[in-house]
Short mmCIF file of C-alpha atoms and ligand atoms in Angstrom, two decimals:
data_model
loop_
_atom_site.label_atom_id
_atom_site.label_comp_id
_atom_site.label_asym_id
_atom_site.label_seq_id
_atom_site.Cartn_x
_atom_site.Cartn_y
_atom_site.Cartn_z
CA UNK M 1 36.30 20.86 19.78
CA UNK M 2 37.13 17.39 20.78
CA UNK M 3 33.47 15.62 21.48
CA UNK M 4 32.77 13.55 24.44
CA UNK M 5 33.93 9.77 24.22
CA UNK M 6 31.57 7.19 24.51
CA UNK M 7 31.16 5.22 27.43
CA UNK M 8 30.16 1.26 26.61
CA UNK M 9 28.11 -0.65 29.09
CA UNK M 10 27.77 -4.27 28.41
CA UNK M 11 30.04 -5.80 26.31
CA UNK M 12 33.81 -6.93 26.48
CA UNK M 13 36.42 -8.24 28.73
CA UNK M 14 38.47 -5.25 27.49
CA UNK M 15 37.57 -2.26 26.97
CA UNK M 16 39.69 0.72 25.04
CA UNK M 17 38.49 3.95 24.04
CA UNK M 18 41.43 6.14 21.47
CA UNK M 19 41.05 9.26 20.90
CA UNK M 20 43.21 8.72 17.68
CA UNK M 21 44.14 5.47 16.74
CA UNK M 22 45.50 3.95 13.29
CA UNK M 23 42.75 1.57 12.98
CA UNK M 24 40.39 -0.43 15.87
CA UNK M 25 39.95 -2.91 13.33
CA UNK M 26 43.49 -3.60 13.50
CA UNK M 27 43.80 -3.21 17.26
CA UNK M 28 41.42 -6.05 17.99
CA UNK M 29 43.37 -8.28 15.43
CA UNK M 30 46.48 -7.37 17.35
CA UNK M 31 44.40 -8.41 20.99
CA UNK M 32 43.25 -11.44 19.24
CA UNK M 33 47.24 -12.82 18.59
CA UNK M 34 48.34 -11.72 22.01
CA UNK M 35 45.14 -12.92 23.63
CA UNK M 36 41.79 -13.68 22.79
CA UNK M 37 39.15 -12.19 25.08
CA UNK M 38 36.27 -10.61 24.36
CA UNK M 39 36.93 -7.05 23.19
CA UNK M 40 35.87 -3.65 22.43
CA UNK M 41 37.83 -0.78 21.08
CA UNK M 42 36.15 2.73 20.13
CA UNK M 43 37.77 5.84 18.63
CA UNK M 44 37.00 9.01 17.87
CA UNK M 45 39.44 9.33 14.76
CA UNK M 46 41.25 6.52 12.50
CA UNK M 47 44.53 7.32 11.04
CA UNK M 48 44.34 4.06 8.70
CA UNK M 49 40.84 3.02 8.98
CA UNK M 50 40.16 -0.32 6.63
CA UNK M 51 37.53 -1.11 5.00
CA UNK M 52 36.13 -4.03 3.11
CA UNK M 53 38.52 -5.08 0.16
CA UNK M 54 41.76 -3.88 1.42
CA UNK M 55 40.00 -0.35 0.64
CA UNK M 56 40.53 2.68 3.27
CA UNK M 57 37.99 3.65 5.54
CA UNK M 58 38.47 7.85 5.91
CA UNK M 59 37.58 8.27 9.72
CA UNK M 60 37.83 12.16 10.31
CA UNK M 61 37.92 13.30 13.86
CA UNK M 62 34.60 13.02 16.01
CA UNK M 63 33.02 10.01 13.75
CA UNK M 64 31.78 6.66 15.07
CA UNK M 65 34.34 3.66 14.84
CA UNK M 66 34.72 1.06 16.55
CA UNK M 67 35.58 -3.18 16.60
CA UNK M 68 34.57 -5.97 18.48
CA UNK M 69 36.62 -9.08 19.45
CA UNK M 70 33.89 -11.87 19.86
CA UNK M 71 33.32 -15.90 19.53
CA UNK M 72 29.45 -15.89 19.23
CA UNK M 73 27.11 -18.97 18.99
CA UNK M 74 25.67 -19.79 15.91
CA UNK M 75 26.92 -19.87 12.10
CA UNK M 76 29.61 -17.54 12.05
CA UNK M 77 28.82 -16.78 8.15
CA UNK M 78 25.79 -15.18 8.95
CA UNK M 79 26.77 -12.59 11.82
CA UNK M 80 27.68 -9.96 9.48
CA UNK M 81 24.49 -9.70 7.87
CA UNK M 82 23.38 -10.07 11.75
CA UNK M 83 25.36 -6.97 12.50
CA UNK M 84 23.90 -4.98 9.74
CA UNK M 85 20.14 -5.89 10.63
CA UNK M 86 21.21 -4.63 14.62
CA UNK M 87 22.82 -1.30 13.06
CA UNK M 88 20.06 -1.10 11.32
CA UNK M 89 17.79 -1.49 14.10
CA UNK M 90 19.58 0.72 16.38
CA UNK M 91 19.82 3.69 14.20
CA UNK M 92 15.73 3.78 13.59
CA UNK M 93 15.46 3.38 17.00
CA UNK M 94 17.48 6.53 17.45
CA UNK M 95 14.77 8.13 15.41
CA UNK M 96 16.81 7.51 11.77
CA UNK M 97 13.74 6.53 9.89
CA UNK M 98 15.14 7.16 5.99
CA UNK M 99 17.93 4.81 6.69
CA UNK M 100 18.60 2.52 4.34
CA UNK M 101 21.47 -0.36 3.17
CA UNK M 102 22.72 -1.96 0.20
CA UNK M 103 24.25 -5.43 -0.18
CA UNK M 104 25.94 -6.62 1.16
CA UNK M 105 26.43 -4.49 4.38
CA UNK M 106 26.60 -0.98 3.40
CA UNK M 107 24.45 1.61 5.54
CA UNK M 108 22.57 3.91 3.22
CA UNK M 109 21.32 7.17 3.88
CA UNK M 110 20.30 10.12 1.15
CA UNK M 111 21.28 7.60 -1.14
CA UNK M 112 24.63 7.89 -0.34
CA UNK M 113 26.99 5.60 2.51
CA UNK M 114 26.57 6.38 5.63
CA UNK M 115 28.63 3.39 7.57
CA UNK M 116 30.28 0.10 7.04
CA UNK M 117 30.85 -3.07 8.39
CA UNK M 118 33.71 -5.22 7.89
CA UNK M 119 33.77 -8.81 9.54
CA UNK M 120 37.01 -10.83 9.74
CA UNK M 121 36.72 -14.53 10.66
CA UNK M 122 39.63 -15.50 12.81
CA UNK M 123 40.63 -19.11 14.08
CA UNK M 124 38.90 -21.10 16.56
CA UNK M 125 35.18 -19.45 15.78
CA UNK M 126 36.40 -15.69 16.65
CA UNK M 127 35.21 -12.67 14.92
CA UNK M 128 36.60 -9.31 14.73
CA UNK M 129 33.27 -6.94 13.47
CA UNK M 130 34.36 -3.31 12.42
CA UNK M 131 31.53 -0.60 12.40
CA UNK M 132 32.31 2.61 10.90
CA UNK M 133 29.28 5.24 10.93
CA UNK M 134 29.38 8.61 9.83
CA UNK M 135 27.98 9.90 12.79
CA UNK M 136 28.40 13.47 14.26
CA UNK M 137 30.59 14.45 10.99
CA UNK M 138 30.25 17.06 8.42
CA UNK M 139 30.22 16.54 5.00
CA UNK M 140 33.51 19.00 4.07
CA UNK M 141 34.93 16.56 6.65
CA UNK M 142 35.70 14.33 3.92
CA UNK M 143 38.36 14.79 0.89
CA UNK M 144 36.24 16.37 -2.05
CA UNK M 145 36.27 12.76 -3.94
CA UNK M 146 34.13 11.34 -1.58
CA UNK M 147 31.46 14.06 -2.23
CA UNK M 148 29.09 11.66 -4.00
CA UNK M 149 29.31 9.02 -2.12
CA UNK M 150 29.46 9.96 1.22
CA UNK M 151 26.68 10.78 3.68
CA UNK M 152 26.76 12.35 7.28
CA UNK M 153 24.06 11.08 9.99
CA UNK M 154 23.00 13.04 13.16
CA UNK M 155 22.59 10.47 16.19
CA UNK M 156 23.61 10.35 19.43
CA UNK M 157 26.76 8.25 19.37
CA UNK M 158 26.54 6.98 22.77
CA UNK M 159 22.72 5.71 22.90
CA UNK M 160 23.42 4.37 19.29
CA UNK M 161 26.55 2.24 20.53
CA UNK M 162 23.92 1.11 23.79
CA UNK M 163 21.72 -0.12 21.66
CA UNK M 164 23.45 -1.96 19.18
CA UNK M 165 25.30 -3.72 21.96
CA UNK M 166 22.31 -4.75 23.78
CA UNK M 167 21.15 -6.92 20.02
CA UNK M 168 24.89 -7.93 20.43
CA UNK M 169 24.20 -9.19 24.32
CA UNK M 170 20.97 -10.86 23.56
CA UNK M 171 22.07 -12.71 20.66
CA UNK M 172 21.90 -16.32 21.48
CA UNK M 173 23.31 -18.24 18.28
CA UNK M 174 21.31 -18.62 14.97
CA UNK M 175 22.15 -20.62 12.05
CA UNK M 176 20.13 -18.31 9.70
CA UNK M 177 17.97 -15.02 9.33
CA UNK M 178 14.49 -15.16 10.37
CA UNK M 179 11.87 -14.33 8.37
CA UNK M 180 11.34 -11.47 10.82
CA UNK M 181 14.95 -10.10 9.99
CA UNK M 182 14.24 -10.61 6.35
CA UNK M 183 10.98 -8.73 6.79
CA UNK M 184 12.77 -5.76 8.19
CA UNK M 185 15.56 -5.67 6.30
CA UNK M 186 13.95 -6.19 2.70
CA UNK M 187 12.23 -3.23 2.47
CA UNK M 188 15.17 -0.94 3.90
CA UNK M 189 17.37 -2.47 0.98
CA UNK M 190 17.93 -0.14 -2.00
CA UNK M 191 18.96 -2.64 -4.47
CA UNK M 192 15.25 -4.66 -3.97
CA UNK M 193 13.87 -4.73 -7.67
CA UNK M 194 16.64 -2.98 -9.03
CA UNK M 195 18.58 -4.70 -12.22
CA UNK M 196 22.14 -5.15 -10.85
CA UNK M 197 25.83 -6.98 -12.41
CA UNK M 198 27.59 -9.33 -10.12
CA UNK M 199 30.74 -10.42 -11.68
CA UNK M 200 28.64 -12.06 -15.32
CA UNK M 201 25.32 -12.31 -13.78
CA UNK M 202 22.59 -9.54 -14.37
CA UNK M 203 19.31 -9.77 -13.13
CA UNK M 204 16.66 -8.52 -10.97
CA UNK M 205 17.12 -8.32 -7.00
CA UNK M 206 14.26 -9.81 -5.38
CA UNK M 207 15.53 -9.92 -1.58
CA UNK M 208 18.19 -11.45 0.74
CA UNK M 209 18.11 -15.14 1.39
CA UNK M 210 18.53 -16.19 5.39
CA UNK M 211 22.07 -17.19 4.46
CA UNK M 212 22.18 -13.54 4.17
CA UNK M 213 23.12 -13.77 -0.22
CA UNK M 214 21.56 -11.75 -2.34
CA UNK M 215 18.94 -13.15 -4.44
CA UNK M 216 18.64 -12.25 -8.07
CA UNK M 217 16.35 -13.22 -10.82
CA UNK M 218 18.18 -13.65 -14.06
CA UNK M 219 16.49 -14.99 -17.20
CA UNK M 220 13.56 -16.06 -15.14
CA UNK M 221 15.83 -18.41 -12.55
CA UNK M 222 16.23 -17.12 -9.15
CA UNK M 223 20.36 -17.31 -8.51
CA UNK M 224 22.07 -16.19 -5.13
CA UNK M 225 25.11 -14.10 -5.10
CA UNK M 226 27.79 -14.52 -2.43
CA UNK M 227 30.29 -12.65 -3.02
CA UNK M 228 30.24 -9.06 -3.92
CA UNK M 229 30.79 -6.05 -5.51
CA UNK M 230 27.01 -5.50 -6.79
CA UNK M 231 26.51 -2.85 -9.52
CA UNK M 232 23.43 -1.27 -10.05
CA UNK M 233 22.55 -0.84 -13.73
CA UNK M 234 21.87 2.05 -14.78
CA UNK M 235 18.05 2.89 -17.07
CA UNK M 236 21.01 3.79 -19.50
CA UNK M 237 18.33 4.09 -22.22
CA UNK M 238 17.02 7.22 -21.05
CA UNK M 239 19.95 9.06 -18.86
CA UNK M 240 19.61 11.98 -21.35
CA UNK M 241 16.57 12.71 -21.54
CA UNK M 242 14.07 14.79 -19.20
CA UNK M 243 10.32 14.68 -19.84
CA UNK M 244 6.62 13.99 -18.02
CA UNK M 245 5.43 10.32 -19.39
CA UNK M 246 1.68 9.83 -18.69
CA UNK M 247 0.17 6.12 -18.65
CA UNK M 248 -3.63 7.19 -18.68
CA UNK M 249 -5.32 3.47 -17.46
CA UNK M 250 -9.25 3.34 -17.57
CA UNK M 251 -8.94 3.66 -13.19
CA UNK M 252 -5.92 5.29 -12.69
CA UNK M 253 -3.13 7.28 -14.51
CA UNK M 254 0.45 7.48 -13.44
CA UNK M 255 2.51 10.91 -13.94
CA UNK M 256 6.17 10.25 -14.10
CA UNK M 257 9.01 12.98 -14.35
CA UNK M 258 12.08 11.77 -15.87
CA UNK M 259 15.78 13.11 -15.33
CA UNK M 260 18.75 11.92 -15.43
CA UNK M 261 17.71 8.06 -15.59
CA UNK M 262 15.52 8.71 -12.65
CA UNK M 263 11.96 8.71 -12.34
CA UNK M 264 9.49 10.02 -10.15
CA UNK M 265 5.94 9.34 -10.07
CA UNK M 266 2.19 9.60 -8.67
CA UNK M 267 -1.00 8.29 -9.57
CA UNK M 268 -4.48 10.29 -9.92
CA UNK M 269 -7.97 8.73 -10.79
CA UNK M 270 -8.96 8.63 -14.31
CA UNK M 271 -12.67 9.17 -13.29
CA UNK M 272 -14.88 11.00 -13.23
CA UNK M 273 -13.46 11.58 -17.26
CA UNK M 274 -15.45 14.63 -17.66
CA UNK M 275 -12.82 17.06 -15.88
CA UNK M 276 -10.07 14.88 -15.94
CA UNK M 277 -8.11 16.90 -18.77
CA UNK M 278 -8.38 19.58 -16.23
CA UNK M 279 -7.13 17.76 -13.03
CA UNK M 280 -4.35 16.26 -14.89
CA UNK M 281 -2.80 19.74 -16.71
CA UNK M 282 -3.50 21.51 -13.09
CA UNK M 283 -1.91 18.01 -11.10
CA UNK M 284 1.20 18.63 -13.42
CA UNK M 285 1.36 22.33 -13.35
CA UNK M 286 1.17 22.07 -9.31
CA UNK M 287 4.21 19.79 -9.53
CA UNK M 288 6.41 20.57 -12.10
CA UNK M 289 5.35 24.08 -12.76
CA UNK M 290 8.48 25.40 -12.19
CA UNK M 291 10.55 22.89 -14.72
CA UNK M 292 8.24 22.53 -17.41
CA UNK M 293 9.64 25.17 -19.78
CA UNK M 294 13.28 22.63 -19.47
CA UNK M 295 11.48 19.63 -20.11
CA UNK M 296 12.32 17.92 -23.82
CA UNK M 297 8.95 17.26 -24.36
CA UNK M 298 5.86 14.55 -23.20
CA UNK M 299 5.28 11.05 -23.81
CA UNK M 300 1.55 9.74 -23.77
CA UNK M 301 0.03 6.28 -23.42
CA UNK M 302 -3.83 6.67 -23.25
CA UNK M 303 -6.22 3.19 -23.25
CA UNK M 304 -9.33 5.74 -22.54
CA UNK M 305 -10.48 7.05 -26.25
CA UNK M 306 -13.15 9.37 -25.07
CA UNK M 307 -9.81 11.12 -23.54
CA UNK M 308 -7.30 10.29 -25.82
CA UNK M 309 -7.79 13.64 -28.18
CA UNK M 310 -8.45 15.78 -25.45
CA UNK M 311 -5.84 15.39 -23.38
CA UNK M 312 -3.39 15.52 -26.44
CA UNK M 313 -4.56 18.68 -27.68
CA UNK M 314 -4.52 20.62 -24.47
CA UNK M 315 -1.17 18.97 -23.34
CA UNK M 316 0.03 20.45 -26.49
CA UNK M 317 -1.78 23.70 -26.07
CA UNK M 318 -1.42 24.26 -21.95
CA UNK M 319 2.04 22.41 -21.41
CA UNK M 320 4.65 21.53 -23.85
CA UNK M 321 4.39 21.73 -27.85
CA UNK M 322 6.48 18.41 -28.31
CA UNK M 323 3.92 15.32 -27.15
CA UNK M 324 4.24 12.04 -28.31
CA UNK M 325 1.90 10.19 -28.22
CA UNK M 326 2.27 6.16 -28.46
CA UNK M 327 0.39 4.16 -30.92
CA UNK M 328 1.28 0.96 -32.88
CA UNK M 329 2.22 2.67 -35.73
CA UNK M 330 4.75 4.85 -33.91
CA UNK M 331 8.52 3.24 -34.37
CA UNK M 332 9.28 1.67 -31.05
CA UNK M 333 12.05 -0.77 -32.16
CA UNK M 334 9.66 -3.84 -30.99
CA UNK M 335 7.95 -6.14 -33.70
CA UNK M 336 4.51 -6.67 -32.54
CA UNK M 337 3.74 -10.05 -33.82
CA UNK M 338 -0.06 -10.06 -33.55
CA UNK M 339 -3.04 -10.28 -35.98
CA UNK M 340 -4.29 -6.82 -35.54
CA UNK M 341 -1.66 -4.58 -33.37
CA UNK M 342 -4.61 -1.67 -33.38
CA UNK M 343 -6.17 -3.28 -31.02
CA UNK M 344 -3.10 -3.48 -28.74
CA UNK M 345 -3.55 -0.98 -25.80
CA UNK M 346 -0.91 1.64 -25.89
CA UNK M 347 0.27 0.35 -22.11
CA UNK M 348 0.95 -2.91 -23.34
CA UNK M 349 3.29 -1.55 -26.26
CA UNK M 350 4.81 0.59 -23.82
CA UNK M 351 5.52 -2.28 -21.28
CA UNK M 352 6.47 -4.78 -24.17
CA UNK M 353 9.05 -2.15 -24.94
CA UNK M 354 10.18 -1.53 -21.75
CA UNK M 355 11.20 -5.42 -21.09
CA UNK M 356 12.57 -5.96 -24.47
CA UNK M 357 14.71 -3.11 -23.55
CA UNK M 358 15.48 -3.44 -20.02
CA UNK M 359 15.12 -6.45 -19.16
CA UNK M 360 15.30 -8.73 -22.09
CA UNK M 361 13.20 -11.49 -23.93
CA UNK M 362 10.94 -14.67 -22.81
CA UNK M 363 9.86 -12.62 -20.31
CA UNK M 364 5.87 -12.49 -19.17
CA UNK M 365 4.63 -8.67 -17.89
CA UNK M 366 1.63 -9.26 -15.91
CA UNK M 367 -0.25 -5.44 -15.07
CA UNK M 368 -2.69 -5.77 -12.79
CA UNK M 369 -5.22 -2.94 -12.91
CA UNK M 370 -9.11 -2.70 -14.25
CA UNK M 371 -8.03 -5.86 -16.82
CA UNK M 372 -5.43 -7.93 -15.85
CA UNK M 373 -3.02 -8.20 -19.04
CA UNK M 374 -0.31 -10.89 -19.60
CA UNK M 375 1.97 -9.67 -22.16
CA UNK M 376 4.42 -11.69 -23.64
CA UNK M 377 8.08 -10.82 -25.26
CA UNK M 378 9.79 -13.89 -26.96
CA UNK M 379 13.39 -14.48 -26.25
CA UNK M 380 14.12 -13.19 -29.87
CA UNK M 381 12.43 -9.74 -28.87
CA UNK M 382 9.26 -9.60 -30.53
CA UNK M 383 5.79 -9.17 -28.58
CA UNK M 384 3.95 -12.13 -29.23
CA UNK M 385 0.69 -12.04 -27.69
CA UNK M 386 -0.63 -12.11 -24.37
CA UNK M 387 -3.68 -13.00 -22.13
CA UNK M 388 -6.53 -10.55 -21.06
CA UNK M 389 -8.16 -11.52 -17.57
CA UNK M 390 -10.52 -9.37 -15.35
CA UNK M 391 -8.81 -7.63 -12.78
CA UNK M 392 -9.60 -7.85 -9.20
CA UNK M 393 -11.81 -4.33 -9.31
CA UNK M 394 -14.21 -5.71 -12.54
CA UNK M 395 -14.79 -9.00 -10.50
CA UNK M 396 -16.02 -7.43 -7.35
CA UNK M 397 -18.30 -5.04 -9.85
CA UNK M 398 -19.50 -7.89 -11.72
CA UNK M 399 -20.07 -9.89 -8.45
CA UNK M 400 -22.01 -7.07 -6.51
CA UNK M 401 -23.50 -6.17 -9.52
CA UNK M 402 -25.19 -9.47 -10.21
CA UNK M 403 -25.88 -10.51 -6.86
CA UNK M 404 -28.86 -8.84 -5.06
CA UNK M 405 -27.41 -9.41 -1.76
CA UNK M 406 -23.56 -8.65 -2.13
CA UNK M 407 -22.23 -5.10 -0.61
CA UNK M 408 -20.24 -3.12 -2.97
CA UNK M 409 -16.96 -2.66 -0.28
CA UNK M 410 -12.99 -1.67 -0.26
CA UNK M 411 -11.26 -4.78 -0.78
CA UNK M 412 -8.77 -5.72 2.06
CA UNK M 413 -6.17 -8.92 1.91
CA UNK M 414 -8.23 -11.30 4.05
CA UNK M 415 -5.75 -13.37 6.70
CA UNK M 416 -8.86 -16.42 7.24
CA UNK M 417 -9.50 -19.20 4.61
CA UNK M 418 -13.42 -18.91 5.93
CA UNK M 419 -15.36 -15.89 6.39
CA UNK M 420 -17.95 -15.62 9.27
CA UNK M 421 -19.45 -12.20 7.46
CA UNK M 422 -20.15 -11.86 3.91
CA UNK M 423 -17.94 -9.11 3.16
CA UNK M 424 -15.00 -11.04 4.54
CA UNK M 425 -16.06 -14.35 2.49
CA UNK M 426 -15.99 -11.99 -0.69
CA UNK M 427 -12.84 -10.67 0.00
CA UNK M 428 -11.39 -14.25 0.48
CA UNK M 429 -13.15 -15.32 -2.84
CA UNK M 430 -11.18 -11.99 -4.47
CA UNK M 431 -7.75 -13.24 -3.47
CA UNK M 432 -8.42 -16.57 -4.24
CA UNK M 433 -9.54 -15.63 -7.93
CA UNK M 434 -7.00 -13.15 -8.10
CA UNK M 435 -3.99 -15.42 -7.41
CA UNK M 436 -5.54 -18.85 -8.83
CA UNK M 437 -5.78 -16.46 -11.79
CA UNK M 438 -1.97 -15.65 -11.79
CA UNK M 439 -0.95 -18.80 -11.01
CA UNK M 440 -2.83 -20.45 -13.42
CA UNK M 441 -1.68 -18.81 -16.39
CA UNK M 442 2.11 -18.27 -15.58
CA UNK M 443 1.98 -22.28 -15.57
CA UNK M 444 -0.24 -22.52 -18.72
CA UNK M 445 2.23 -20.04 -20.43
CA UNK M 446 5.49 -21.83 -19.04
CA UNK M 447 3.74 -25.79 -19.84
CA UNK M 448 3.01 -24.86 -23.47
CA UNK M 449 6.56 -23.18 -24.36
CA UNK M 450 8.23 -25.99 -21.83
CA UNK M 451 10.40 -23.52 -20.49
CA UNK M 452 11.59 -20.73 -17.43
CA UNK M 453 9.76 -17.04 -18.11
CA UNK M 454 11.12 -14.04 -16.50
CA UNK M 455 7.56 -12.58 -14.52
CA UNK M 456 7.37 -8.92 -13.95
CA UNK M 457 4.75 -7.65 -12.00
CA UNK M 458 3.30 -3.74 -12.36
CA UNK M 459 -0.03 -2.18 -11.96
CA UNK M 460 -1.98 -0.83 -9.04
CA UNK M 461 -3.12 -4.33 -8.08
CA UNK M 462 0.13 -5.48 -6.82
CA UNK M 463 -0.74 -5.19 -3.73
CA UNK M 464 -3.34 -7.54 -3.82
CA UNK M 465 -1.28 -10.25 -4.69
CA UNK M 466 -0.06 -13.19 -2.37
CA UNK M 467 3.57 -12.48 -1.40
CA UNK M 468 4.23 -15.76 -1.65
CA UNK M 469 3.70 -15.55 -5.58
CA UNK M 470 5.85 -12.11 -5.83
CA UNK M 471 8.67 -13.76 -3.53
CA UNK M 472 9.52 -15.92 -6.49
CA UNK M 473 9.10 -12.64 -9.24
CA UNK M 474 10.33 -9.31 -10.00
CA UNK M 475 7.75 -6.14 -9.50
CA UNK M 476 8.51 -3.01 -11.11
CA UNK M 477 6.10 -0.68 -10.70
CA UNK M 478 7.13 2.11 -13.51
CA UNK M 479 7.46 -0.29 -16.19
CA UNK M 480 4.77 1.67 -18.37
CA UNK M 481 6.44 5.06 -17.70
CA UNK M 482 9.87 3.20 -18.72
CA UNK M 483 8.18 2.35 -21.72
CA UNK M 484 7.22 5.97 -22.52
CA UNK M 485 10.55 7.07 -21.98
CA UNK M 486 12.50 4.76 -24.20
CA UNK M 487 9.92 4.91 -26.80
CA UNK M 488 10.07 9.02 -26.51
CA UNK M 489 13.63 9.41 -26.86
CA UNK M 490 13.62 7.06 -29.82
CA UNK M 491 11.39 9.52 -31.46
CA UNK M 492 13.81 12.13 -30.61
CA UNK M 493 16.64 10.34 -32.59
CA UNK M 494 14.82 9.80 -35.47
CA UNK M 495 13.35 13.39 -35.44
CA UNK M 496 17.43 14.17 -35.22
CA UNK M 497 17.96 12.13 -38.04
CA UNK M 498 15.58 13.80 -40.33
CA UNK M 499 16.55 16.95 -39.29
CA UNK M 500 19.91 16.07 -40.79
CA UNK M 501 18.90 14.97 -44.02
C1 BTN O 1 33.60 -1.21 4.64
O1 BTN O 1 34.12 -1.16 3.56
O2 BTN O 1 32.12 -0.61 4.40
C2 BTN O 1 33.63 -1.70 6.43
C3 BTN O 1 34.34 -0.12 6.85
C4 BTN O 1 34.15 -0.57 8.02
C5 BTN O 1 34.81 0.54 9.09
C6 BTN O 1 35.21 0.64 10.12
S1 BTN O 1 35.69 1.84 11.08
C7 BTN O 1 36.03 1.10 12.89
C8 BTN O 1 36.55 -0.46 12.14
N1 BTN O 1 38.05 0.11 12.27
C9 BTN O 1 38.61 0.05 11.20
O3 BTN O 1 40.06 0.42 10.72
N2 BTN O 1 37.70 -0.34 9.96
C10 BTN O 1 36.58 -0.52 10.82
#
């Protein structure tokens, strides 16, 4: 049945509403050629919808398709990103909490495309802006070939348009995206912190710039990508294994499940160590009980010597017979160029392996935990050593233990530079000790080696790092889990080779 068409309220000298048209975008271009006045064209169905890069925009009946012809103030080149921002804001306001986007201007829901925006710059500063959203549609209205790429969302089309047009109406022109705009867009960006390929460039997405370009970090340098397309580089090293990976740290343990190259991970406290093996096993059973029989095995990195043997025995006995435990004796494909490899924590081996395999050399991996470790993988792909410094909790504990009047407290990010309360003063001190440590160590490495390094942050302490520092570098919370997966896969391959002999 035909759905009620939208009644626009606040935009355009010329308003056209169609039940069906070839393309609203083509229609506003025709209006422009004929008589350029602010216009808006809606349709309930398009027979020849156009997408970016000359692609077809499949537009089944009942979706949301509209185009605007307008001549806004400000820099025209950022208008496409602004339109995306307003569309996302409007969708959030309509209750679409999980909405995301993908650079340059795809609206994403459930990891698939739910909408798209096209912006065409016309002579005299005019813009033809087209928006298509799979709202109120059914997935089976799309051809089977789009099954994996398209998602539909359930919103009130009229309310959405109303909200969106209010943003357009209130726009007074800008030269670039504001901090506030970027702060809204950044966390919703599905490519953030992902490895992508754009033309010949491959790098980690660190954010978007005020001009709307995509910022990536490649070989330790920032680069701005201005034209698409961009592709996410798969975790190609472990797309074909299905495992549970456990990274046991002194304070916290991360348990990851890897399937088809995707990682889901969560943390449990390592302390108290007495009942840790039991808590770990039951936690895994609760979460992954129904798939545990289907996995290829378990990979473990443990830096708590007291726990290692017990945990390994119980995992083998109670969950899966095949458990790979990372030590320096294991074949990891990485040369450990240090005097005493046996002293290197298993987590640092995993990190270095993942860095080398997934990011490449000339990289410093900063793992912020009970200890802050800085591990360096050279450009020739060898682990050449690192730095071990106190982590923020260790600093806090030392301070509280040694000074009678200082109280144990929860660390929170300070928002002033001088504290008028003991706890706030302690937090400010801890914040600067941590961030000063990070800056100083990174600078010393760069200075000594006379070159730029790619810097990757990981570990639970990331949340205490100065945002300005993080803005320049990559974060990868699952790097140890990825290292475990790469090492597991390698053991599997080696085992298969041996079996064939
Ligand atoms: C994209 O490729 O992501 C952009 C798609 C834009 C589609 C919309 S639907 C309304 C307007 N009319 C069209 O023919 N295209 C745009």
